[in-house]
Amino acid sequence: MTAVIESVGLGRRYGKHWALRDCTVRIPAGKVAGLVGPNGAGKSTLLHLAVGLLSPSAGRITVVGGQPGSGQDQLSKVGFVAQDTPVYGDLSVATHLRMGQYLNTRWDGEWAARRVRHLGMDPRQRAGSLSGGQRAQLALVLAVAKRPRLLILDEPAASLDPLARRGFLESLTEIAAREGVSVVLSSHLLADLERACDYVVVLAGSRVCLVGEVPELLAEHKRVSAPRRELTRLSAGLTIIQEDHNNGESVVLVKTHQPVLDPAWPVTTVSLEDLVLAYLTRSEPSASSARPRREMVGR
């Protein structure tokens, strides 16, 4: 399957500090891919490299088959919504749409106007007087109406209230399905990923620690309860990702492509949230304060 983002040994350094290091990842086309990790893991750095706002200090990256920021044709392939969902507060909604038409050769003005009407926005209203959710929706309209092949969003809903965030994510998944655009969505709110994403990339310590199709990742990971003395036998055929022990009993999260050895050991499925947190704990056991938040509202 064609990749919309592909990197090999990618890194970005500021002085002696690596914001992203040895990042090798391939995100296939046609997916809503979630990029998750604690603050400082390199999520924004990776996305800024992908849109051409930064240049690599090491390795290479291709986006939709081209070099990020290499020219007008490459820029037209990618729509980008930054973390603060930037719009111009003094300009009206209608002026934003006219500006989009002026700046983008493939601009779909009919779709943009129709989308604004669907969202109930007054085209005469200035963006600065819109709610946070409306500004995020307007930024999304501007990014999609340029008809990109890839839509990149850097935590665009992080500052929204739960209701506005849910509306934004519903719009995003609807657009991805109807318009056929690939999406890479950065978020540290794990519930957002569960709602919207079918592919996930987990960054920890500026490196990729987990990547793949969400259904496949969930299918190959299980939570197993077993006597602690049996862990050696358990680990002989499985990869233990996380362990919890209590009074001689152990509950372990394992990666496996085969049945668990002993049918007497209870086996349960795991959620995407539990899976991501387990890998982050495994990668940075001393950084629990920096783990992504469990977002329970609306679940």
Short mmCIF file of C-alpha atoms in Angstrom, two decimals:
data_model
loop_
_atom_site.label_atom_id
_atom_site.label_comp_id
_atom_site.label_asym_id
_atom_site.label_seq_id
_atom_site.Cartn_x
_atom_site.Cartn_y
_atom_site.Cartn_z
CA MET A 1 0.00 0.00 0.00
CA THR A 2 1.26 3.51 -0.85
CA ALA A 3 2.67 5.47 2.08
CA VAL A 4 1.66 9.07 2.77
CA ILE A 5 4.53 9.52 5.23
CA GLU A 6 7.70 7.44 5.16
CA SER A 7 10.85 8.19 7.16
CA VAL A 8 14.15 6.40 7.65
CA GLY A 9 16.48 7.30 10.52
CA LEU A 10 14.80 10.69 10.76
CA GLY A 11 16.04 13.08 13.42
CA ARG A 12 15.90 16.72 14.41
CA ARG A 13 18.41 18.21 16.82
CA TYR A 14 18.55 21.55 18.63
CA GLY A 15 22.12 21.95 19.81
CA LYS A 16 22.88 18.79 21.79
CA HIS A 17 19.22 17.94 22.34
CA TRP A 18 17.40 15.57 19.98
CA ALA A 19 13.72 16.46 19.67
CA LEU A 20 13.27 13.44 17.40
CA ARG A 21 15.78 10.66 16.84
CA ASP A 22 16.15 7.58 14.64
CA CYS A 23 12.49 7.72 13.57
CA THR A 24 11.75 5.06 10.99
CA VAL A 25 8.04 4.82 10.25
CA ARG A 26 5.67 4.17 7.37
CA ILE A 27 2.08 5.43 7.46
CA PRO A 28 -0.07 3.95 4.67
CA ALA A 29 -2.52 5.95 2.58
CA GLY A 30 -6.24 5.80 3.23
CA LYS A 31 -5.93 5.77 7.02
CA VAL A 32 -6.85 8.02 9.90
CA ALA A 33 -3.58 7.61 11.77
CA GLY A 34 -3.15 8.69 15.37
CA LEU A 35 0.22 9.98 16.56
CA VAL A 36 0.45 9.75 20.35
CA GLY A 37 3.05 10.22 23.04
CA PRO A 38 3.87 12.28 26.13
CA ASN A 39 4.83 15.92 25.92
CA GLY A 40 8.31 16.23 24.47
CA ALA A 41 8.16 12.90 22.66
CA GLY A 42 8.65 14.51 19.24
CA LYS A 43 5.09 14.51 17.85
CA SER A 44 5.03 18.14 16.73
CA THR A 45 8.60 17.87 15.49
CA LEU A 46 7.68 14.93 13.25
CA LEU A 47 4.65 16.75 11.86
CA HIS A 48 6.58 19.97 11.27
CA LEU A 49 9.20 17.96 9.38
CA ALA A 50 6.39 16.39 7.34
CA VAL A 51 4.95 19.74 6.25
CA GLY A 52 8.34 21.34 5.60
CA LEU A 53 8.39 23.80 8.50
CA LEU A 54 11.56 22.10 9.75
CA SER A 55 14.41 20.36 7.96
CA PRO A 56 15.97 17.08 9.21
CA SER A 57 19.23 16.98 11.13
CA ALA A 58 19.55 13.30 10.21
CA GLY A 59 17.80 10.74 8.00
CA ARG A 60 15.15 11.43 5.42
CA ILE A 61 11.38 11.78 5.04
CA THR A 62 9.03 11.67 2.07
CA VAL A 63 5.42 12.85 2.19
CA VAL A 64 2.93 11.76 -0.47
CA GLY A 65 5.92 10.72 -2.56
CA GLY A 66 7.70 14.09 -2.42
CA GLN A 67 10.11 16.19 -0.41
CA PRO A 68 8.31 18.28 2.26
CA GLY A 69 8.07 21.97 1.41
CA SER A 70 9.87 21.51 -1.91
CA GLY A 71 7.50 23.64 -3.99
CA GLN A 72 3.93 24.63 -4.79
CA ASP A 73 2.99 21.19 -6.08
CA GLN A 74 4.17 19.53 -2.88
CA LEU A 75 2.49 22.13 -0.68
CA SER A 76 -0.80 21.57 -2.47
CA LYS A 77 -0.75 17.88 -1.52
CA VAL A 78 -0.83 18.55 2.22
CA GLY A 79 -3.36 20.34 4.41
CA PHE A 80 -2.12 21.36 7.86
CA VAL A 81 -3.95 22.47 11.01
CA ALA A 82 -1.58 23.56 13.77
CA GLN A 83 -2.15 23.11 17.49
CA ASP A 84 -3.67 26.58 18.01
CA THR A 85 -5.99 26.14 14.97
CA PRO A 86 -4.84 29.49 13.55
CA VAL A 87 -7.33 31.80 11.89
CA TYR A 88 -7.24 35.59 11.49
CA GLY A 89 -9.39 37.14 14.20
CA ASP A 90 -10.10 40.38 12.31
CA LEU A 91 -11.20 38.64 9.11
CA SER A 92 -14.69 37.31 8.46
CA VAL A 93 -15.43 33.70 7.66
CA ALA A 94 -16.18 34.69 4.06
CA THR A 95 -12.85 36.52 3.75
CA HIS A 96 -11.04 33.38 4.95
CA LEU A 97 -12.70 31.42 2.16
CA ARG A 98 -11.79 34.04 -0.46
CA MET A 99 -8.20 33.99 0.79
CA GLY A 100 -8.16 30.20 0.50
CA GLN A 101 -9.33 30.45 -3.10
CA TYR A 102 -6.61 32.98 -3.91
CA LEU A 103 -3.82 30.89 -2.36
CA ASN A 104 -4.74 27.37 -3.53
CA THR A 105 -4.96 26.24 -7.14
CA ARG A 106 -7.28 23.31 -6.40
CA TRP A 107 -9.54 25.19 -4.01
CA ASP A 108 -13.08 23.80 -3.80
CA GLY A 109 -15.10 26.91 -3.03
CA GLU A 110 -18.49 25.21 -3.38
CA TRP A 111 -17.57 22.56 -0.82
CA ALA A 112 -16.16 25.17 1.58
CA ALA A 113 -19.28 27.34 1.40
CA ARG A 114 -21.53 24.33 1.80
CA ARG A 115 -19.53 23.13 4.80
CA VAL A 116 -19.72 26.53 6.48
CA ARG A 117 -23.51 26.55 6.03
CA HIS A 118 -23.72 23.00 7.41
CA LEU A 119 -21.81 24.12 10.52
CA GLY A 120 -24.21 27.03 11.03
CA MET A 121 -21.56 29.74 10.72
CA ASP A 122 -22.46 33.25 9.59
CA PRO A 123 -20.05 34.07 6.72
CA ARG A 124 -20.11 37.73 7.82
CA GLN A 125 -18.93 36.95 11.35
CA ARG A 126 -15.34 37.72 12.24
CA ALA A 127 -13.25 34.71 13.22
CA GLY A 128 -12.21 36.36 16.47
CA SER A 129 -15.81 36.26 17.71
CA LEU A 130 -16.26 32.55 16.97
CA SER A 131 -16.16 29.96 19.75
CA GLY A 132 -13.08 27.77 20.09
CA GLY A 133 -14.91 24.87 18.48
CA GLN A 134 -16.04 27.03 15.56
CA ARG A 135 -12.52 28.33 14.97
CA ALA A 136 -11.22 24.76 14.92
CA GLN A 137 -13.94 23.82 12.44
CA LEU A 138 -13.09 26.82 10.24
CA ALA A 139 -9.40 25.85 10.24
CA LEU A 140 -10.40 22.33 9.22
CA VAL A 141 -12.56 23.66 6.38
CA LEU A 142 -9.65 25.75 5.08
CA ALA A 143 -7.30 22.75 5.19
CA VAL A 144 -9.70 20.35 3.45
CA ALA A 145 -11.03 22.75 0.79
CA LYS A 146 -7.56 22.99 -0.78
CA ARG A 147 -8.17 19.33 -1.73
CA PRO A 148 -5.01 17.81 -0.25
CA ARG A 149 -4.10 14.15 -0.44
CA LEU A 150 -2.95 14.23 3.19
CA LEU A 151 -4.39 16.15 6.11
CA ILE A 152 -2.05 16.70 9.08
CA LEU A 153 -3.43 17.94 12.38
CA ASP A 154 -1.23 18.78 15.37
CA GLU A 155 -3.44 18.42 18.46
CA PRO A 156 -6.09 20.73 16.97
CA ALA A 157 -8.75 19.80 19.53
CA ALA A 158 -6.61 19.78 22.68
CA SER A 159 -7.90 23.12 23.98
CA LEU A 160 -11.58 22.47 23.19
CA ASP A 161 -14.21 21.47 25.70
CA PRO A 162 -15.40 17.82 25.48
CA LEU A 163 -18.53 18.63 23.43
CA ALA A 164 -16.68 20.81 20.93
CA ARG A 165 -13.89 18.24 20.68
CA ARG A 166 -16.34 15.46 19.93
CA GLY A 167 -17.97 17.57 17.22
CA PHE A 168 -14.59 18.31 15.68
CA LEU A 169 -13.60 14.63 15.63
CA GLU A 170 -16.94 13.64 14.13
CA SER A 171 -16.39 16.20 11.36
CA LEU A 172 -12.90 14.86 10.80
CA THR A 173 -13.93 11.22 10.43
CA GLU A 174 -16.86 12.21 8.19
CA ILE A 175 -14.56 14.22 5.91
CA ALA A 176 -11.96 11.44 5.78
CA ALA A 177 -14.60 8.92 4.73
CA ARG A 178 -16.45 11.12 2.20
CA GLU A 179 -13.52 12.97 0.66
CA GLY A 180 -11.03 10.09 0.62
CA VAL A 181 -8.25 12.09 2.25
CA SER A 182 -5.60 10.42 4.42
CA VAL A 183 -5.25 11.88 7.93
CA VAL A 184 -2.47 12.00 10.50
CA LEU A 185 -3.80 13.28 13.84
CA SER A 186 -1.52 14.09 16.77
CA SER A 187 -3.09 13.88 20.21
CA HIS A 188 -2.20 13.12 23.80
CA LEU A 189 -5.86 12.39 24.61
CA LEU A 190 -6.20 8.66 24.12
CA ALA A 191 -9.99 8.71 23.91
CA ASP A 192 -9.67 10.87 20.77
CA LEU A 193 -7.64 8.13 19.09
CA GLU A 194 -10.17 5.46 20.00
CA ARG A 195 -12.96 7.52 18.46
CA ALA A 196 -11.25 8.55 15.25
CA CYS A 197 -8.23 6.42 14.31
CA ASP A 198 -7.70 3.07 12.63
CA TYR A 199 -3.89 3.29 12.66
CA VAL A 200 -1.56 4.36 15.46
CA VAL A 201 2.03 5.52 15.90
CA VAL A 202 3.33 5.78 19.47
CA LEU A 203 6.37 7.94 20.22
CA ALA A 204 8.33 7.79 23.47
CA GLY A 205 11.75 9.18 24.23
CA SER A 206 11.83 10.75 20.74
CA ARG A 207 11.56 7.31 19.11
CA VAL A 208 8.79 5.11 17.69
CA CYS A 209 7.88 2.32 20.13
CA LEU A 210 4.65 1.00 18.56
CA VAL A 211 3.07 1.29 15.12
CA GLY A 212 0.35 -0.53 13.19
CA GLU A 213 -3.30 -1.09 12.36
CA VAL A 214 -5.41 -0.69 15.51
CA PRO A 215 -7.46 -3.93 15.04
CA GLU A 216 -4.29 -5.95 14.42
CA LEU A 217 -2.47 -4.48 17.41
CA LEU A 218 -5.43 -5.21 19.70
CA ALA A 219 -5.74 -8.75 18.33
CA GLU A 220 -2.11 -9.65 19.02
CA HIS A 221 -2.04 -8.29 22.58
CA LYS A 222 -3.76 -9.98 25.54
CA ARG A 223 -3.90 -9.58 29.29
CA VAL A 224 -3.14 -12.85 31.08
CA SER A 225 -3.54 -13.78 34.77
CA ALA A 226 -1.16 -16.49 35.99
CA PRO A 227 0.73 -17.59 39.12
CA ARG A 228 3.94 -15.60 39.43
CA ARG A 229 5.99 -18.78 39.58
CA GLU A 230 4.75 -19.65 36.10
CA LEU A 231 6.04 -16.49 34.42
CA THR A 232 9.15 -18.23 33.13
CA ARG A 233 7.01 -20.78 31.34
CA LEU A 234 4.68 -18.04 30.10
CA SER A 235 7.47 -15.87 28.72
CA ALA A 236 8.98 -18.78 26.81
CA GLY A 237 6.37 -18.43 24.09
CA LEU A 238 5.16 -14.85 24.52
CA THR A 239 6.60 -11.33 24.76
CA ILE A 240 5.75 -9.70 28.08
CA ILE A 241 5.06 -5.98 27.68
CA GLN A 242 3.90 -5.13 31.21
CA GLU A 243 3.73 -6.98 34.55
CA ASP A 244 1.73 -6.40 37.76
CA HIS A 245 2.25 -8.68 40.78
CA ASN A 246 0.15 -9.18 43.91
CA ASN A 247 0.43 -11.98 46.49
CA GLY A 248 1.98 -14.51 44.18
CA GLU A 249 -0.39 -13.76 41.31
CA SER A 250 0.64 -11.89 38.20
CA VAL A 251 -1.34 -10.00 35.57
CA VAL A 252 0.72 -9.49 32.44
CA LEU A 253 0.11 -7.83 29.11
CA VAL A 254 1.63 -9.99 26.39
CA LYS A 255 2.19 -9.84 22.66
CA THR A 256 1.48 -13.13 20.96
CA HIS A 257 0.48 -14.68 17.66
CA GLN A 258 -0.28 -18.04 19.29
CA PRO A 259 -2.62 -19.40 21.98
CA VAL A 260 -1.66 -18.87 25.62
CA LEU A 261 0.09 -21.96 26.98
CA ASP A 262 -2.26 -22.91 29.81
CA PRO A 263 -6.06 -22.76 29.30
CA ALA A 264 -6.45 -22.35 33.07
CA TRP A 265 -4.92 -18.88 32.87
CA PRO A 266 -7.66 -16.25 32.37
CA VAL A 267 -7.16 -14.22 29.18
CA THR A 268 -8.85 -10.88 28.46
CA THR A 269 -8.66 -8.33 25.66
CA VAL A 270 -7.11 -4.88 26.06
CA SER A 271 -8.25 -1.43 24.99
CA LEU A 272 -6.18 0.88 22.82
CA GLU A 273 -5.74 3.14 25.82
CA ASP A 274 -4.32 0.33 27.95
CA LEU A 275 -2.07 -0.82 25.12
CA VAL A 276 -0.59 2.63 24.49
CA LEU A 277 -0.01 3.29 28.19
CA ALA A 278 1.70 -0.09 28.59
CA TYR A 279 4.17 0.64 25.80
CA LEU A 280 4.87 4.13 27.12
CA THR A 281 5.47 2.73 30.61
CA ARG A 282 7.78 0.12 29.13
CA SER A 283 9.71 2.72 27.13
CA GLU A 284 9.96 5.35 29.88
CA PRO A 285 9.37 3.65 33.25
CA SER A 286 10.56 6.70 35.19
CA ALA A 287 8.43 9.21 33.28
CA SER A 288 4.98 8.37 34.60
CA SER A 289 4.15 12.03 35.15
CA ALA A 290 4.55 12.67 31.43
CA ARG A 291 2.24 9.93 30.23
CA PRO A 292 -0.80 10.81 28.09
CA ARG A 293 -3.93 11.60 30.08
CA ARG A 294 -6.80 9.15 30.35
CA GLU A 295 -9.68 11.15 28.90
CA MET A 296 -12.88 9.65 30.31
CA VAL A 297 -15.46 12.28 29.37
CA GLY A 298 -18.01 10.96 26.90
CA ARG A 299 -16.81 7.36 26.99
#
